[in-house]
Each structure stands twice: as structure tokens, then as C-alpha cells.
Tab-separated table of C-alpha atoms and ligand atoms in Angstrom:
chain	number	residue	atom	x	y	z
A	30	MET	CA	-19.477	56.353	27.875
A	31	PHE	CA	-21.821	54.482	25.562
A	32	ALA	CA	-19.338	54.645	22.702
A	33	LEU	CA	-16.535	53.429	24.953
A	34	ARG	CA	-18.569	50.497	26.185
A	35	ASN	CA	-19.465	49.570	22.608
A	36	ALA	CA	-15.856	49.799	21.503
A	37	SER	CA	-14.676	47.538	24.295
A	38	ARG	CA	-17.436	45.054	23.482
A	39	ARG	CA	-16.346	45.043	19.810
A	40	LEU	CA	-12.749	44.405	20.847
A	41	TYR	CA	-13.837	41.558	23.103
A	42	THR	CA	-16.009	40.053	20.359
A	43	SER	CA	-13.283	40.191	17.711
A	44	ARG	CA	-10.697	38.701	20.096
A	45	ARG	CA	-13.118	35.922	20.962
A	46	SER	CA	-13.851	35.170	17.301
A	47	ARG	CA	-10.134	34.635	16.657
A	48	LEU	CA	-9.794	32.053	19.427
A	49	LEU	CA	-9.189	28.632	17.954
A	50	SER	CA	-11.159	25.650	19.180
A	51	THR	CA	-11.277	22.283	17.461
A	52	LEU	CA	-13.785	19.464	17.594
A	53	ALA	CA	-12.210	16.067	16.772
A	54	VAL	CA	-14.898	13.590	15.715
A	55	LEU	CA	-13.932	10.073	16.816
A	56	GLU	CA	-15.073	6.772	15.397
A	57	HIS	CA	-15.456	3.762	17.654
A	58	ARG	CA	-16.159	0.090	17.180
A	59	GLY	CA	-16.654	-2.655	19.752
A	60	GLY	CA	-16.332	-0.145	22.604
A	61	GLN	CA	-12.901	1.034	21.440
A	62	VAL	CA	-11.789	4.291	19.841
A	63	SER	CA	-10.858	3.293	16.259
A	64	ALA	CA	-7.184	3.388	15.315
A	65	SER	CA	-8.163	5.490	12.290
A	66	SER	CA	-9.209	8.347	14.602
A	67	LEU	CA	-5.858	8.656	16.393
A	68	PRO	CA	-4.052	10.502	13.560
A	69	ALA	CA	-7.062	12.866	13.403
A	70	VAL	CA	-6.444	13.808	17.062
A	71	THR	CA	-2.797	14.578	16.235
A	72	ALA	CA	-3.903	16.721	13.288
A	73	ALA	CA	-6.456	18.520	15.492
A	74	SER	CA	-3.710	19.288	18.048
A	75	LYS	CA	-1.574	20.829	15.298
A	76	LEU	CA	-4.181	23.548	14.730
A	77	GLY	CA	-3.148	25.207	17.957
A	78	GLY	CA	-6.363	25.571	19.960
A	79	PRO	CA	-7.864	23.275	22.586
A	80	VAL	CA	-9.184	19.966	21.208
A	81	THR	CA	-12.588	18.617	22.191
A	82	ALA	CA	-13.246	14.996	21.214
A	83	PHE	CA	-16.772	14.080	20.082
A	84	ILE	CA	-18.296	10.617	20.463
A	85	ALA	CA	-21.859	9.381	19.965
A	86	GLY	CA	-23.472	5.974	20.494
A	87	GLY	CA	-25.031	3.681	23.082
A	88	ASP	CA	-21.683	3.008	24.775
A	89	SER	CA	-20.408	6.573	24.383
A	90	ALA	CA	-19.668	6.982	28.122
A	91	SER	CA	-17.069	4.178	28.236
A	92	VAL	CA	-15.546	5.219	24.894
A	93	ALA	CA	-15.418	8.808	26.194
A	94	ALA	CA	-13.462	7.606	29.242
A	95	GLN	CA	-10.867	6.117	26.857
A	96	ALA	CA	-10.828	9.236	24.721
A	97	ALA	CA	-10.121	11.317	27.829
A	98	LYS	CA	-6.720	9.622	28.026
A	99	LEU	CA	-5.715	10.557	24.462
A	100	VAL	CA	-2.787	12.934	24.458
A	101	GLY	CA	-3.855	16.263	22.940
A	102	VAL	CA	-7.515	16.109	23.984
A	103	SER	CA	-8.595	18.643	26.623
A	104	LYS	CA	-12.329	17.851	26.762
A	105	VAL	CA	-14.610	15.022	25.622
A	106	LEU	CA	-18.237	15.533	24.637
A	107	HIS	CA	-20.361	12.425	24.225
A	108	VAL	CA	-23.935	11.659	23.230
A	109	PRO	CA	-25.245	8.481	24.908
A	110	ASN	CA	-27.804	7.463	22.292
A	111	GLY	CA	-27.824	4.102	20.459
A	112	ALA	CA	-29.339	5.814	17.391
A	113	TYR	CA	-25.803	6.915	16.472
A	114	ASP	CA	-24.164	3.494	16.945
A	115	LYS	CA	-23.601	2.726	13.279
A	116	GLY	CA	-22.596	6.219	12.288
A	117	LEU	CA	-25.402	6.496	9.745
A	118	PRO	CA	-24.748	9.843	8.069
A	119	GLU	CA	-28.437	10.756	7.821
A	120	ASN	CA	-28.656	10.682	11.650
A	121	PHE	CA	-25.115	11.635	12.601
A	122	ALA	CA	-24.715	14.715	10.411
A	123	PRO	CA	-27.557	16.784	11.996
A	124	LEU	CA	-26.290	15.808	15.469
A	125	LEU	CA	-22.819	17.004	14.638
A	126	ALA	CA	-23.987	20.188	12.895
A	127	GLU	CA	-26.069	21.206	15.924
A	128	ASN	CA	-23.201	20.586	18.337
A	129	ILE	CA	-20.750	22.520	16.144
A	130	LYS	CA	-23.149	25.482	16.206
A	131	ALA	CA	-23.637	25.164	19.965
A	132	GLY	CA	-19.893	24.969	20.649
A	133	GLY	CA	-18.810	27.669	18.165
A	134	PHE	CA	-15.821	25.595	17.014
A	135	THR	CA	-13.437	27.103	14.473
A	136	HIS	CA	-12.317	23.668	13.186
A	137	VAL	CA	-13.885	20.233	12.996
A	138	VAL	CA	-11.511	17.376	12.188
A	139	CYS	CA	-12.292	13.772	11.306
A	140	ALA	CA	-10.387	10.902	9.677
A	141	HIS	CA	-10.713	10.673	5.884
A	142	SER	CA	-12.155	7.169	6.397
A	143	ALA	CA	-15.426	5.732	5.087
A	144	PHE	CA	-17.062	7.226	8.235
A	145	GLY	CA	-15.541	10.685	7.700
A	146	LYS	CA	-16.179	10.684	3.958
A	147	ASN	CA	-19.825	9.756	4.620
A	148	ILE	CA	-20.549	12.284	7.319
A	149	MET	CA	-18.410	15.385	6.961
A	150	PRO	CA	-19.635	16.585	3.530
A	151	ARG	CA	-23.203	16.381	4.848
A	152	VAL	CA	-22.243	18.367	7.953
A	153	ALA	CA	-20.574	20.962	5.751
A	154	ALA	CA	-23.681	21.196	3.567
A	155	LEU	CA	-25.921	21.632	6.623
A	156	LEU	CA	-23.686	24.482	7.828
A	157	ASP	CA	-23.216	25.950	4.318
A	158	ILE	CA	-19.435	25.520	4.532
A	159	GLN	CA	-16.915	24.362	1.926
A	160	PRO	CA	-15.286	21.208	3.381
A	161	ILE	CA	-11.549	20.603	3.032
A	162	SER	CA	-10.936	16.911	2.459
A	163	ASP	CA	-8.029	14.453	2.558
A	164	VAL	CA	-5.613	16.918	4.165
A	165	THR	CA	-2.020	15.642	4.309
A	166	GLU	CA	-0.360	18.651	5.957
A	167	ILE	CA	-1.447	21.511	8.190
A	168	LYS	CA	0.648	24.607	7.517
A	169	ASP	CA	-1.301	26.758	9.962
A	170	ALA	CA	-4.893	27.150	11.150
A	171	THR	CA	-6.034	28.495	7.769
A	172	THR	CA	-3.653	26.779	5.325
A	173	PHE	CA	-3.905	23.125	4.360
A	174	VAL	CA	-2.192	20.818	1.870
A	175	ARG	CA	-4.178	18.162	-0.001
A	176	PRO	CA	-3.585	15.943	-3.032
A	177	ILE	CA	-5.712	16.460	-6.147
A	178	TYR	CA	-6.017	14.558	-9.463
A	179	ALA	CA	-5.296	11.203	-7.733
A	180	GLY	CA	-2.138	12.592	-6.171
A	181	ASN	CA	-0.754	13.941	-9.465
A	182	ALA	CA	-0.769	17.455	-8.020
A	183	ILE	CA	-0.618	18.851	-4.513
A	184	ALA	CA	-2.828	21.850	-3.704
A	185	THR	CA	-2.204	24.274	-0.852
A	186	VAL	CA	-5.549	25.799	0.094
A	187	LYS	CA	-6.230	28.852	2.217
A	188	THR	CA	-9.530	29.281	4.024
A	189	GLY	CA	-11.224	32.351	5.443
A	190	GLN	CA	-14.276	30.482	6.707
A	191	PRO	CA	-15.325	30.981	10.340
A	192	THR	CA	-15.687	27.202	10.737
A	193	ASN	CA	-13.603	24.670	8.842
A	194	ILE	CA	-14.738	21.100	8.243
A	195	ILE	CA	-11.646	19.000	7.592
A	196	THR	CA	-10.937	15.336	6.927
A	197	VAL	CA	-7.327	14.199	7.297
A	198	ARG	CA	-5.414	11.379	5.619
A	199	GLY	CA	-4.529	8.873	8.342
A	200	THR	CA	-1.147	7.965	6.899
A	201	ALA	CA	0.008	11.604	6.905
A	202	PHE	CA	-0.139	12.151	10.687
A	203	PRO	CA	1.217	10.004	13.537
A	204	ALA	CA	-1.304	8.383	15.876
A	205	SER	CA	-1.860	10.263	19.128
A	206	ALA	CA	-0.722	8.409	22.264
A	207	THR	CA	-3.604	6.558	23.926
A	208	GLU	CA	-2.357	7.048	27.493
A	209	GLY	CA	-1.237	10.178	29.292
A	210	GLY	CA	-4.156	12.559	28.730
A	211	ASN	CA	-6.628	13.583	31.416
A	212	ALA	CA	-9.503	15.385	29.706
A	213	GLU	CA	-12.772	16.488	31.265
A	214	VAL	CA	-15.777	14.396	30.099
A	215	ALA	CA	-19.290	15.822	29.670
A	216	GLU	CA	-22.457	15.069	27.748
A	217	ALA	CA	-22.786	17.074	24.540
A	218	PRO	CA	-25.184	20.020	24.817
A	219	VAL	CA	-27.443	18.956	21.950
A	220	ASP	CA	-29.068	15.710	20.883
A	221	PRO	CA	-31.636	16.734	18.273
A	222	LYS	CA	-33.123	13.193	18.300
A	223	ALA	CA	-34.129	13.756	14.700
A	224	PRO	CA	-36.483	11.099	13.325
A	225	ALA	CA	-34.384	8.287	11.838
A	226	LEU	CA	-34.482	8.553	8.057
A	227	VAL	CA	-32.723	5.250	7.497
A	228	GLU	CA	-32.656	1.961	9.314
A	229	TRP	CA	-29.620	-0.220	9.979
A	230	VAL	CA	-30.271	-3.709	8.665
A	231	GLU	CA	-27.024	-5.708	8.910
A	232	GLU	CA	-23.325	-5.727	8.168
A	233	ASN	CA	-21.151	-8.514	6.803
A	234	LEU	CA	-17.590	-7.876	7.862
A	235	ALA	CA	-14.735	-9.650	6.093
A	236	LYS	CA	-13.019	-11.692	8.805
A	237	SER	CA	-9.303	-12.356	8.592
A	238	GLU	CA	-6.588	-13.572	10.907
A	239	ARG	CA	-4.116	-11.392	9.010
A	240	PRO	CA	-3.277	-7.802	9.977
A	241	ASP	CA	-5.764	-5.126	8.947
A	242	LEU	CA	-4.832	-3.729	5.527
A	243	ALA	CA	-5.313	-0.082	6.523
A	244	THR	CA	-2.990	-0.226	9.531
A	245	ALA	CA	-0.598	-3.141	8.780
A	246	SER	CA	3.135	-2.447	8.876
A	247	LYS	CA	3.665	-4.789	5.903
A	248	VAL	CA	1.413	-5.238	2.872
A	249	VAL	CA	1.759	-7.594	-0.098
A	250	SER	CA	-0.522	-6.716	-2.997
A	251	GLY	CA	-1.334	-8.783	-6.058
A	252	GLY	CA	-2.353	-7.540	-9.482
A	253	ARG	CA	-3.648	-8.773	-12.809
A	254	GLY	CA	-0.296	-10.475	-13.358
A	255	LEU	CA	-1.541	-13.277	-11.082
A	256	LYS	CA	-3.879	-14.275	-13.939
A	257	ASN	CA	-6.853	-15.617	-11.916
A	258	LYS	CA	-8.352	-16.112	-8.444
A	259	VAL	CA	-7.018	-19.637	-8.059
A	260	LYS	CA	-3.443	-18.425	-8.600
A	261	PHE	CA	-3.992	-15.312	-6.420
A	262	ASP	CA	-5.116	-17.605	-3.559
A	263	GLU	CA	-2.263	-20.029	-4.221
A	264	PHE	CA	0.583	-17.478	-4.304
A	265	MET	CA	-0.396	-14.434	-2.210
A	266	PRO	CA	-1.500	-15.851	1.203
A	267	PRO	CA	1.686	-17.931	1.747
A	268	LEU	CA	3.822	-14.877	0.934
A	269	ALA	CA	1.734	-12.694	3.273
A	270	ASP	CA	1.947	-15.273	6.067
A	271	ALA	CA	5.709	-15.672	5.684
A	272	LEU	CA	6.080	-11.896	6.097
A	273	GLY	CA	3.304	-11.391	8.651
A	274	ALA	CA	1.737	-8.999	6.157
A	275	ALA	CA	-1.774	-7.924	5.163
A	276	ILE	CA	-2.962	-8.725	1.633
A	277	GLY	CA	-3.925	-5.991	-0.816
A	278	ALA	CA	-4.852	-5.979	-4.495
A	279	SER	CA	-4.974	-3.729	-7.515
A	280	ARG	CA	-8.326	-2.685	-8.880
A	281	ALA	CA	-7.811	-4.853	-11.948
A	282	ALA	CA	-7.378	-7.860	-9.641
A	283	VAL	CA	-10.490	-6.900	-7.647
A	284	ASP	CA	-12.595	-6.220	-10.749
A	285	ALA	CA	-11.565	-9.593	-12.188
A	286	GLY	CA	-12.712	-11.305	-8.969
A	287	PHE	CA	-9.249	-12.417	-7.777
A	288	ALA	CA	-9.683	-10.601	-4.446
A	289	ASP	CA	-12.382	-8.997	-2.304
A	290	ASN	CA	-13.308	-5.326	-2.788
A	291	SER	CA	-12.122	-4.539	0.746
A	292	LEU	CA	-8.543	-5.360	-0.331
A	293	GLN	CA	-8.301	-2.751	-3.101
A	294	VAL	CA	-5.458	-0.288	-2.718
A	295	GLY	CA	-5.508	2.998	-4.593
A	296	GLN	CA	-7.444	6.093	-5.481
A	297	THR	CA	-10.802	4.326	-5.184
A	298	GLY	CA	-9.621	1.827	-2.581
A	299	LYS	CA	-7.625	2.100	0.624
A	300	VAL	CA	-4.707	4.465	1.139
A	301	VAL	CA	-1.890	2.681	2.961
A	302	ALA	CA	1.605	3.694	4.035
A	303	PRO	CA	3.191	0.597	5.623
A	304	GLN	CA	6.874	0.093	6.412
A	305	LEU	CA	6.988	-2.390	3.503
A	306	TYR	CA	4.713	-2.536	0.454
A	307	MET	CA	5.319	-5.344	-2.000
A	308	ALA	CA	3.594	-5.116	-5.391
A	309	VAL	CA	3.347	-8.448	-7.197
A	310	GLY	CA	2.280	-8.432	-10.849
A	311	ILE	CA	1.064	-4.829	-10.570
A	312	SER	CA	1.956	-2.383	-13.348
A	313	GLY	CA	1.915	0.752	-11.158
A	314	ALA	CA	-0.893	2.808	-12.720
A	315	ILE	CA	-1.201	6.294	-11.194
A	316	GLN	CA	-4.495	5.342	-9.536
A	317	HIS	CA	-2.755	2.457	-7.757
A	318	LEU	CA	0.223	4.610	-6.753
A	319	ALA	CA	-2.209	7.119	-5.179
A	320	GLY	CA	-2.929	4.484	-2.526
A	321	MET	CA	0.580	3.276	-1.666
A	322	LYS	CA	3.327	5.640	-2.796
A	323	ASP	CA	3.905	6.971	0.736
A	324	SER	CA	4.982	3.483	1.914
A	325	LYS	CA	8.417	3.552	3.547
A	326	VAL	CA	9.943	0.784	1.400
A	327	ILE	CA	8.348	-0.279	-1.879
A	328	ALA	CA	9.336	-3.599	-3.433
A	329	ALA	CA	8.033	-4.812	-6.791
A	330	ILE	CA	8.075	-8.071	-8.730
A	331	ASN	CA	7.174	-7.685	-12.385
A	332	LYS	CA	8.315	-9.450	-15.541
A	333	ASP	CA	8.298	-6.163	-17.502
A	334	ALA	CA	11.431	-4.111	-16.729
A	335	ASP	CA	9.650	-0.992	-18.051
A	336	ALA	CA	6.613	-1.310	-15.746
A	337	PRO	CA	5.941	2.090	-14.094
A	338	ILE	CA	5.937	0.479	-10.626
A	339	PHE	CA	9.748	0.321	-10.876
A	340	GLN	CA	9.872	4.142	-11.000
A	341	VAL	CA	8.639	4.311	-7.395
A	342	ALA	CA	10.133	1.024	-6.139
A	343	ASP	CA	13.106	1.026	-3.747
A	344	VAL	CA	13.715	-2.647	-4.543
A	345	GLY	CA	12.724	-4.228	-7.838
A	346	LEU	CA	12.878	-7.757	-9.179
A	347	VAL	CA	12.343	-8.305	-12.911
A	348	ALA	CA	11.110	-11.872	-12.916
A	349	ASP	CA	8.194	-14.187	-13.541
A	350	LEU	CA	6.192	-13.968	-10.331
A	351	PHE	CA	5.107	-17.599	-10.537
A	352	GLN	CA	8.731	-18.558	-10.077
A	353	ALA	CA	9.937	-15.698	-7.856
A	354	VAL	CA	7.102	-15.662	-5.287
A	355	PRO	CA	7.385	-19.326	-4.179
A	356	GLU	CA	11.201	-18.971	-3.956
A	357	LEU	CA	10.884	-15.803	-1.873
A	358	THR	CA	8.193	-17.364	0.334
A	359	GLU	CA	10.410	-20.382	1.068
A	360	LYS	CA	13.402	-18.175	1.895
A	361	LEU	CA	11.299	-16.030	4.242
A	362	LYS	CA	9.859	-19.107	5.965
A	363	ASN	CA	13.366	-20.435	6.607
A	364	GLU	CA	14.631	-17.188	8.131
B	109	FAD	P1	-2.115	-4.327	-15.242
B	109	FAD	O1	-1.989	-2.890	-15.520
B	109	FAD	O2	-2.728	-5.198	-16.297
B	109	FAD	O3	-0.668	-4.853	-14.865
B	109	FAD	C1	-0.356	-6.197	-14.679
B	109	FAD	C2	1.153	-6.275	-14.496
B	109	FAD	O4	1.518	-7.606	-14.215
B	109	FAD	C3	1.941	-5.839	-15.739
B	109	FAD	O5	2.864	-4.829	-15.399
B	109	FAD	C4	2.653	-7.114	-16.180
B	109	FAD	O6	3.953	-6.858	-16.706
B	109	FAD	C5	2.735	-7.882	-14.875
B	109	FAD	N1	2.785	-9.328	-15.085
B	109	FAD	C6	1.992	-10.099	-15.877
B	109	FAD	N2	2.341	-11.398	-15.769
B	109	FAD	C7	3.385	-11.447	-14.907
B	109	FAD	C8	4.190	-12.511	-14.405
B	109	FAD	N3	3.967	-13.785	-14.758
B	109	FAD	N4	5.178	-12.195	-13.534
B	109	FAD	C9	5.436	-10.918	-13.172
B	109	FAD	N5	4.696	-9.863	-13.622
B	109	FAD	C10	3.684	-10.142	-14.478
B	109	FAD	N6	-6.314	0.794	-9.802
B	109	FAD	C11	-5.953	0.406	-8.576
B	109	FAD	O7	-5.101	-0.482	-8.401
B	109	FAD	N7	-6.531	0.995	-7.476
B	109	FAD	C12	-7.470	1.973	-7.570
B	109	FAD	O8	-7.986	2.440	-6.548
B	109	FAD	C13	-7.864	2.402	-8.873
B	109	FAD	N8	-8.753	3.395	-9.018
B	109	FAD	C14	-9.050	3.820	-10.293
B	109	FAD	C15	-9.925	4.906	-10.452
B	109	FAD	C16	-10.204	5.360	-11.730
B	109	FAD	C17	-11.128	6.541	-11.874
B	109	FAD	C18	-9.640	4.725	-12.844
B	109	FAD	C19	-9.928	5.228	-14.234
B	109	FAD	C20	-8.807	3.649	-12.694
B	109	FAD	C21	-8.498	3.170	-11.423
B	109	FAD	N9	-7.638	2.093	-11.238
B	109	FAD	C22	-7.258	1.754	-9.980
B	109	FAD	C23	-7.212	1.231	-12.364
B	109	FAD	C24	-5.807	1.523	-12.845
B	109	FAD	O9	-5.837	2.509	-13.831
B	109	FAD	C25	-5.174	0.249	-13.471
B	109	FAD	O10	-6.022	-0.230	-14.510
B	109	FAD	C26	-4.954	-0.889	-12.477
B	109	FAD	O11	-4.267	-0.409	-11.350
B	109	FAD	C27	-4.116	-1.971	-13.153
B	109	FAD	O12	-3.993	-3.058	-12.292
B	109	FAD	P2	-2.768	-4.062	-12.457
B	109	FAD	O13	-1.509	-3.310	-12.295
B	109	FAD	O14	-3.022	-5.203	-11.553
B	109	FAD	O15	-2.972	-4.596	-13.940
């Protein structure tokens, strides 16, 4: 009898341990779930198990109510504590690690954004888990595709870990619908209220009337070919405005002070995949391509017909940008 009972308990335990359950960590700003978190919810749904959304901050209850409507989310856990408002990794990571342990999740998914890149490696370290970052495809619950060497190679990785800490590339998954879900909302079981190791002082956000670079459907980016900041400011904003596009820049342009750091596209900048990406005076170095090569249509203006950008461009114009850009801007304005 004893042996039988033990055997059935073992069976139950092993079945339970195979059950998938995913925690999707959501970012929020100004009381709204961030657009960058919506593809993460889609990715979490693809894993196959139920998806629990996780939110922390002073206004977590109202953000949780929004998250409950996300399609694919079956439960929302929130932590109503202003200590987590700014997503400081030193505070957020222990909170998340404790809730992952309490919930026994098999997968934890977050956007591969500044927030996710800050927090998830720390969570993985606290749980002694190898994180899987910048995932672009989910083959199944244990097999993930991710770019390596600045996108020069694509690795398919297999995991046997009981818990998997994953960040996903936002441009690789569609955004989940924000209406239609009806998830249960509850407070998270654990708030360790760890002593704050760091203090939030201030933030200086770049303000712009133009679309946000990370989510814009059209992007025009300028490179070193623009020669200096005065010319960048003279030629790029009118082109962007005529197209209704966000402005981006190559690292060379950013390093030379033509454009703000927040506008850098590429391996060490933002990864974008708009409907239209126009590269102006950009050579097309591999580190730049890593941030834009998944764009639907790539257009390039460069005076060098052999510039590598033309190898990925759908539409190319070999011309002096100082002549071509004003002509193009005028034509677009008159359309
Ligand atoms: P250039 O390579 O100097 O190209 C300028 C182009 O403008 C040329 O093709 C030229 O023909 C054209 N041009 C010049 N004058 C005109 C004109 N009048 N009309 C038309 N065309 C003209 N780069 C990034 O962009 N993003 C990154 O995130 C990034 N990360 C990096 C990370 C690492 C670890 C390293 C090592 C490098 C990284 N880089 C990154 C830098 C990258 O290698 C290139 O140096 C950079 O992308 C070059 O920028 P560019 O194309 O503007 O400049």
C-alpha cells in the first residue's frame, strides 16, 4: 500500500513539474502598460501554458486592470508599492525572484528593452539560472532562436532548466491585442520590501512631437554623410516631417554629436523594424544593420554605389544627399 501511494505521488509530482506556466513581466509608464510589453505577452502565449502578467508600482492596481484586458493573459499579479515605480533593478530583481519562486513558473518573459535588459539578468543570477536573451523565435517551450555576433549568426538554443528567464525582441512578435481579455487580478504573494539599495534622483526625457523611434512605422536615419550637426538638423527633420517619420541616426552620427544618443539605431542602439526605413548617408556597417535589417522596406541614399547599405536596400538612390534630400522632401510635401 505504502509503495503504491508513493508511486502515485511520484507520478503526480512529475506530471505537475511538466505543466507549463509563464510569468510575463510588464513595464508601465504614466499609468499605461508600455507598448514594448505587448509583443512579450504574445511571445509568452506562444509557450503554451497559462500566462500570468506581473506589474509592480504605486499605481499597479489601475495598470493591472488594463493588463487584465490583454488577449492571452489569464491572471494578473500586481504589487502596489511605489518603491518599484522606476523599475530600479536593485529593488525589482529580488521582488521578481521571490514571486517566481512562490509561483513555481516554468518561464518568465520580458521585453528585451532597457527595463528587461536591466532586470532579467539579475533575476537569473538570483535564481542561479542561465538567462536566454533577445529571443526572436519560439520553436517550442524549450527551444529558442536568438541572434549572436550582432546578428551575423542565428543560434537555436535548447534549455533543460526548470525555470527559463527569457527576454524577447519586440520587433519579432506582434503586439497582443489590448482589448478582449478578461483575466483575474490579484495581489502578488510576496513583497520582500527589501531595503532600497539605490535612490531615484531624476530623469530627463527627450521630448519630441515626432513618432517614437522604437515603435514608429516610418524611420529616417542620418549618418556621417551629413557632415555635421547643423546639416543634420537642416536636412533630416524636414524629411521626417514630410513622411511623418521618426528620426534615427548611425552611431558615427551620434558619436560626432550630430544627433542625441537616444536616436542611435543598431547593435548598441535601438532595434527597429518599421514599414519604411530610410538610411541617408549611412554606409551600412554590420552593427547598424543589426538594428534595422528587419524593416519591411529599406530605402537608402548614398553617393557611393558600392556602399554595403545597398546590399540590404529594397530601393536605392546613388546621389549626393545634399541635393537628393531637399528634392525628395519637396516632392513628399506636395503629395
Ligand atoms: P560611415 O561608415 O562613415 O558612412 C558614411 C556614408 O555616407 C558613406 O557610405 C558615404 O559614402 C556616405 N556619404 C558621404 N557623403 C555623402 C553625400 N554627400 N551624399 C550621400 N552619401 C554620402 N553603428 C551604428 O550605426 N549603430 C550601432 O549600434 C553601432 N554599434 C557598434 C558597436 C560596436 C561594438 C562597434 C565596434 C561599432 C558599432 N557601430 C555602430 C559603428 C559601425 O561600425 C559604423 O562605424 C557606423 O555605423 C558608421 O556610421 P555611418 O554609416 O554613419 O558612417
